[in-house]
Amino acid sequence: EILENRGEVICHGVLAAPGRPVCVTVINGKAVINTSGPMIAAYYAINWCLRPVIARWFGVPEVKPQTVTATLTTAIGTPNVSDGAELELLYRLYVSKTADGYEAEPITFPPKTAPRSKGFPNGQFISVAGKGNYPKGSEIEVQLLYPIEFIY
């Protein structure tokens, strides 16, 4: 409401989690981006909502992360929220190399075990809204957070 009273709201809310309450407003000819929520929600909003807009605005190529195809070690799903909307969901993953390629272990929040013996997330996956669940053993395209040389 505060942003709406000061300018024109272009977008409020995205079908993604974390980061659903993202708000883009123009106030006095300047963009104001609200990335409320936990740190991971702000990260999502900046990387998937704001970064492409900035690249397009300035006419520069958007830097795409390196990807690998990995097999899920645990099933994951695409959640529905109370209003029935299906969301894209950002999953943090621990990706490791196997004899056959790569496997991806979803990291829960909060972690079920702490500290993690495997280290920090080194990959991420965004589920497709409306696709449903991804069973254990599914192959997914994982965006790497570190160069592939650091995946072992």
PDB file of C-alpha atoms in Angstrom:
ATOM      1  CA  GLU A   1       0.000   0.000   0.000  1.00  0.00           C
ATOM      2  CA  ILE A   2       2.863   2.353   0.783  1.00  0.00           C
ATOM      3  CA  LEU A   3       4.418   1.865  -2.662  1.00  0.00           C
ATOM      4  CA  GLU A   4       1.021   2.110  -4.362  1.00  0.00           C
ATOM      5  CA  ASN A   5       0.381   5.444  -2.647  1.00  0.00           C
ATOM      6  CA  ARG A   6       3.738   6.805  -3.861  1.00  0.00           C
ATOM      7  CA  GLY A   7       3.726   5.570  -7.474  1.00  0.00           C
ATOM      8  CA  GLU A   8       2.491   3.049 -10.018  1.00  0.00           C
ATOM      9  CA  VAL A   9       2.656  -0.639  -9.100  1.00  0.00           C
ATOM     10  CA  ILE A  10       3.719  -2.590 -12.187  1.00  0.00           C
ATOM     11  CA  CYS A  11       3.670  -6.038 -10.573  1.00  0.00           C
ATOM     12  CA  HIS A  12       2.930  -7.320  -7.090  1.00  0.00           C
ATOM     13  CA  GLY A  13       3.396 -11.006  -6.486  1.00  0.00           C
ATOM     14  CA  VAL A  14       4.974 -13.722  -8.583  1.00  0.00           C
ATOM     15  CA  LEU A  15       4.044 -17.386  -8.798  1.00  0.00           C
ATOM     16  CA  ALA A  16       7.316 -18.443  -7.261  1.00  0.00           C
ATOM     17  CA  ALA A  17       8.593 -19.392  -3.855  1.00  0.00           C
ATOM     18  CA  PRO A  18      10.476 -18.183  -2.100  1.00  0.00           C
ATOM     19  CA  GLY A  19       9.878 -14.633  -3.267  1.00  0.00           C
ATOM     20  CA  ARG A  20       6.147 -14.538  -3.918  1.00  0.00           C
ATOM     21  CA  PRO A  21       5.590 -11.001  -2.513  1.00  0.00           C
ATOM     22  CA  VAL A  22       7.982  -9.298  -4.978  1.00  0.00           C
ATOM     23  CA  CYS A  23       6.674  -5.868  -5.952  1.00  0.00           C
ATOM     24  CA  VAL A  24       7.864  -3.643  -8.812  1.00  0.00           C
ATOM     25  CA  THR A  25       6.796  -0.008  -8.625  1.00  0.00           C
ATOM     26  CA  VAL A  26       7.706   3.159 -10.516  1.00  0.00           C
ATOM     27  CA  ILE A  27       8.021   6.206  -8.264  1.00  0.00           C
ATOM     28  CA  ASN A  28       9.031   9.556  -9.775  1.00  0.00           C
ATOM     29  CA  GLY A  29      10.313   7.777 -12.901  1.00  0.00           C
ATOM     30  CA  LYS A  30      12.506   5.356 -10.943  1.00  0.00           C
ATOM     31  CA  ALA A  31      12.011   1.640 -10.427  1.00  0.00           C
ATOM     32  CA  VAL A  32      11.516   0.502  -6.836  1.00  0.00           C
ATOM     33  CA  ILE A  33      11.829  -3.228  -6.269  1.00  0.00           C
ATOM     34  CA  ASN A  34      10.475  -4.719  -3.042  1.00  0.00           C
ATOM     35  CA  THR A  35      12.234  -8.006  -2.246  1.00  0.00           C
ATOM     36  CA  SER A  36      10.703  -8.701   1.134  1.00  0.00           C
ATOM     37  CA  GLY A  37      11.005 -12.008   2.903  1.00  0.00           C
ATOM     38  CA  PRO A  38      13.927 -14.189   3.932  1.00  0.00           C
ATOM     39  CA  MET A  39      17.341 -13.861   2.288  1.00  0.00           C
ATOM     40  CA  ILE A  40      16.651 -16.715  -0.148  1.00  0.00           C
ATOM     41  CA  ALA A  41      13.476 -14.918  -1.320  1.00  0.00           C
ATOM     42  CA  ALA A  42      15.453 -11.766  -2.071  1.00  0.00           C
ATOM     43  CA  TYR A  43      18.027 -13.890  -3.911  1.00  0.00           C
ATOM     44  CA  TYR A  44      15.271 -15.446  -6.041  1.00  0.00           C
ATOM     45  CA  ALA A  45      13.712 -12.060  -6.795  1.00  0.00           C
ATOM     46  CA  ILE A  46      17.018 -10.519  -7.816  1.00  0.00           C
ATOM     47  CA  ASN A  47      18.270 -13.442  -9.919  1.00  0.00           C
ATOM     48  CA  TRP A  48      15.077 -14.431 -11.733  1.00  0.00           C
ATOM     49  CA  CYS A  49      13.043 -11.257 -11.778  1.00  0.00           C
ATOM     50  CA  LEU A  50      15.418  -8.322 -11.643  1.00  0.00           C
ATOM     51  CA  ARG A  51      18.616  -9.500 -13.354  1.00  0.00           C
ATOM     52  CA  PRO A  52      16.928 -10.220 -16.746  1.00  0.00           C
ATOM     53  CA  VAL A  53      15.177  -6.842 -16.663  1.00  0.00           C
ATOM     54  CA  ILE A  54      18.451  -5.019 -15.990  1.00  0.00           C
ATOM     55  CA  ALA A  55      20.245  -6.933 -18.766  1.00  0.00           C
ATOM     56  CA  ARG A  56      17.488  -6.119 -21.246  1.00  0.00           C
ATOM     57  CA  TRP A  57      17.286  -2.470 -20.167  1.00  0.00           C
ATOM     58  CA  PHE A  58      21.014  -1.968 -20.731  1.00  0.00           C
ATOM     59  CA  GLY A  59      21.149  -4.166 -23.843  1.00  0.00           C
ATOM     60  CA  VAL A  60      23.721  -6.560 -22.433  1.00  0.00           C
ATOM     61  CA  PRO A  61      23.595 -10.346 -22.626  1.00  0.00           C
ATOM     62  CA  GLU A  62      22.221 -12.097 -19.598  1.00  0.00           C
ATOM     63  CA  VAL A  63      24.801 -14.372 -18.002  1.00  0.00           C
ATOM     64  CA  LYS A  64      23.401 -17.891 -17.860  1.00  0.00           C
ATOM     65  CA  PRO A  65      24.626 -20.293 -15.184  1.00  0.00           C
ATOM     66  CA  GLN A  66      26.371 -23.511 -16.133  1.00  0.00           C
ATOM     67  CA  THR A  67      24.046 -26.532 -15.962  1.00  0.00           C
ATOM     68  CA  VAL A  68      24.249 -30.299 -15.638  1.00  0.00           C
ATOM     69  CA  THR A  69      21.650 -33.025 -15.868  1.00  0.00           C
ATOM     70  CA  ALA A  70      21.406 -34.769 -12.504  1.00  0.00           C
ATOM     71  CA  THR A  71      19.358 -37.602 -11.003  1.00  0.00           C
ATOM     72  CA  LEU A  72      17.279 -36.714  -7.943  1.00  0.00           C
ATOM     73  CA  THR A  73      18.091 -38.673  -4.780  1.00  0.00           C
ATOM     74  CA  THR A  74      14.784 -37.638  -3.169  1.00  0.00           C
ATOM     75  CA  ALA A  75      11.381 -36.728  -4.603  1.00  0.00           C
ATOM     76  CA  ILE A  76      10.439 -33.034  -4.776  1.00  0.00           C
ATOM     77  CA  GLY A  77       7.170 -31.340  -5.670  1.00  0.00           C
ATOM     78  CA  THR A  78       5.576 -28.158  -6.882  1.00  0.00           C
ATOM     79  CA  PRO A  79       3.467 -26.722  -4.062  1.00  0.00           C
ATOM     80  CA  ASN A  80       0.063 -25.119  -4.209  1.00  0.00           C
ATOM     81  CA  VAL A  81      -0.724 -22.202  -1.941  1.00  0.00           C
ATOM     82  CA  SER A  82      -3.937 -21.426  -0.100  1.00  0.00           C
ATOM     83  CA  ASP A  83      -5.423 -19.595  -3.110  1.00  0.00           C
ATOM     84  CA  GLY A  84      -4.830 -22.667  -5.316  1.00  0.00           C
ATOM     85  CA  ALA A  85      -2.031 -21.082  -7.360  1.00  0.00           C
ATOM     86  CA  GLU A  86       0.718 -23.442  -8.437  1.00  0.00           C
ATOM     87  CA  LEU A  87       4.170 -22.021  -7.831  1.00  0.00           C
ATOM     88  CA  GLU A  88       7.624 -22.358  -9.248  1.00  0.00           C
ATOM     89  CA  LEU A  89       9.814 -23.389  -6.335  1.00  0.00           C
ATOM     90  CA  LEU A  90      13.529 -22.795  -5.941  1.00  0.00           C
ATOM     91  CA  TYR A  91      15.256 -25.895  -4.587  1.00  0.00           C
ATOM     92  CA  ARG A  92      18.751 -25.701  -3.187  1.00  0.00           C
ATOM     93  CA  LEU A  93      20.731 -28.839  -4.010  1.00  0.00           C
ATOM     94  CA  TYR A  94      23.934 -30.611  -3.214  1.00  0.00           C
ATOM     95  CA  VAL A  95      25.218 -31.938  -6.557  1.00  0.00           C
ATOM     96  CA  SER A  96      27.831 -34.681  -6.634  1.00  0.00           C
ATOM     97  CA  LYS A  97      29.570 -36.581  -9.396  1.00  0.00           C
ATOM     98  CA  THR A  98      28.801 -40.281  -9.822  1.00  0.00           C
ATOM     99  CA  ALA A  99      30.150 -42.991 -12.109  1.00  0.00           C
ATOM    100  CA  ASP A 100      27.146 -42.355 -14.411  1.00  0.00           C
ATOM    101  CA  GLY A 101      27.011 -38.555 -14.289  1.00  0.00           C
ATOM    102  CA  TYR A 102      25.603 -36.405 -11.484  1.00  0.00           C
ATOM    103  CA  GLU A 103      23.117 -36.755  -8.651  1.00  0.00           C
ATOM    104  CA  ALA A 104      21.249 -33.990  -6.848  1.00  0.00           C
ATOM    105  CA  GLU A 105      20.218 -34.119  -3.201  1.00  0.00           C
ATOM    106  CA  PRO A 106      17.591 -31.530  -2.208  1.00  0.00           C
ATOM    107  CA  ILE A 107      18.536 -29.545   0.892  1.00  0.00           C
ATOM    108  CA  THR A 108      15.635 -28.992   3.248  1.00  0.00           C
ATOM    109  CA  PHE A 109      14.999 -25.769   5.132  1.00  0.00           C
ATOM    110  CA  PRO A 110      15.564 -25.796   7.956  1.00  0.00           C
ATOM    111  CA  PRO A 111      18.100 -28.571   7.486  1.00  0.00           C
ATOM    112  CA  LYS A 112      17.023 -31.876   9.052  1.00  0.00           C
ATOM    113  CA  THR A 113      20.587 -32.494  10.135  1.00  0.00           C
ATOM    114  CA  ALA A 114      23.121 -29.884  11.107  1.00  0.00           C
ATOM    115  CA  PRO A 115      25.857 -29.321  10.327  1.00  0.00           C
ATOM    116  CA  ARG A 116      25.753 -30.861   6.855  1.00  0.00           C
ATOM    117  CA  SER A 117      28.686 -33.126   6.252  1.00  0.00           C
ATOM    118  CA  LYS A 118      28.552 -32.466   2.504  1.00  0.00           C
ATOM    119  CA  GLY A 119      28.914 -28.710   2.678  1.00  0.00           C
ATOM    120  CA  PHE A 120      26.913 -25.861   1.194  1.00  0.00           C
ATOM    121  CA  PRO A 121      24.442 -26.053  -1.700  1.00  0.00           C
ATOM    122  CA  ASN A 122      26.304 -26.047  -4.996  1.00  0.00           C
ATOM    123  CA  GLY A 123      23.303 -26.205  -7.308  1.00  0.00           C
ATOM    124  CA  GLN A 124      19.719 -25.098  -7.674  1.00  0.00           C
ATOM    125  CA  PHE A 125      16.618 -26.171  -9.535  1.00  0.00           C
ATOM    126  CA  ILE A 126      13.419 -24.276 -10.233  1.00  0.00           C
ATOM    127  CA  SER A 127      10.380 -26.531 -10.491  1.00  0.00           C
ATOM    128  CA  VAL A 128       7.954 -25.777 -13.302  1.00  0.00           C
ATOM    129  CA  ALA A 129       4.600 -24.414 -12.080  1.00  0.00           C
ATOM    130  CA  GLY A 130       1.853 -26.908 -12.837  1.00  0.00           C
ATOM    131  CA  LYS A 131       4.193 -29.789 -13.693  1.00  0.00           C
ATOM    132  CA  GLY A 132       3.555 -31.602 -10.430  1.00  0.00           C
ATOM    133  CA  ASN A 133       6.019 -33.761  -8.590  1.00  0.00           C
ATOM    134  CA  TYR A 134       9.504 -34.892  -9.540  1.00  0.00           C
ATOM    135  CA  PRO A 135       9.910 -38.459  -8.230  1.00  0.00           C
ATOM    136  CA  LYS A 136      13.138 -39.869  -6.831  1.00  0.00           C
ATOM    137  CA  GLY A 137      15.299 -40.913  -9.801  1.00  0.00           C
ATOM    138  CA  SER A 138      13.977 -38.139 -12.086  1.00  0.00           C
ATOM    139  CA  GLU A 139      16.516 -36.368 -14.252  1.00  0.00           C
ATOM    140  CA  ILE A 140      16.501 -32.589 -13.831  1.00  0.00           C
ATOM    141  CA  GLU A 141      18.534 -29.731 -15.278  1.00  0.00           C
ATOM    142  CA  VAL A 142      20.490 -28.217 -12.368  1.00  0.00           C
ATOM    143  CA  GLN A 143      21.963 -24.723 -12.421  1.00  0.00           C
ATOM    144  CA  LEU A 144      25.400 -24.826 -10.838  1.00  0.00           C
ATOM    145  CA  LEU A 145      26.359 -22.227  -8.255  1.00  0.00           C
ATOM    146  CA  TYR A 146      30.082 -23.038  -8.681  1.00  0.00           C
ATOM    147  CA  PRO A 147      32.118 -23.993 -11.754  1.00  0.00           C
ATOM    148  CA  ILE A 148      31.726 -27.627 -12.773  1.00  0.00           C
ATOM    149  CA  GLU A 149      35.362 -28.258 -11.812  1.00  0.00           C
ATOM    150  CA  PHE A 150      34.324 -27.883  -8.157  1.00  0.00           C
ATOM    151  CA  ILE A 151      31.650 -30.604  -8.348  1.00  0.00           C
ATOM    152  CA  TYR A 152      33.041 -33.888  -7.061  1.00  0.00           C
TER     153      TYR A 152
END
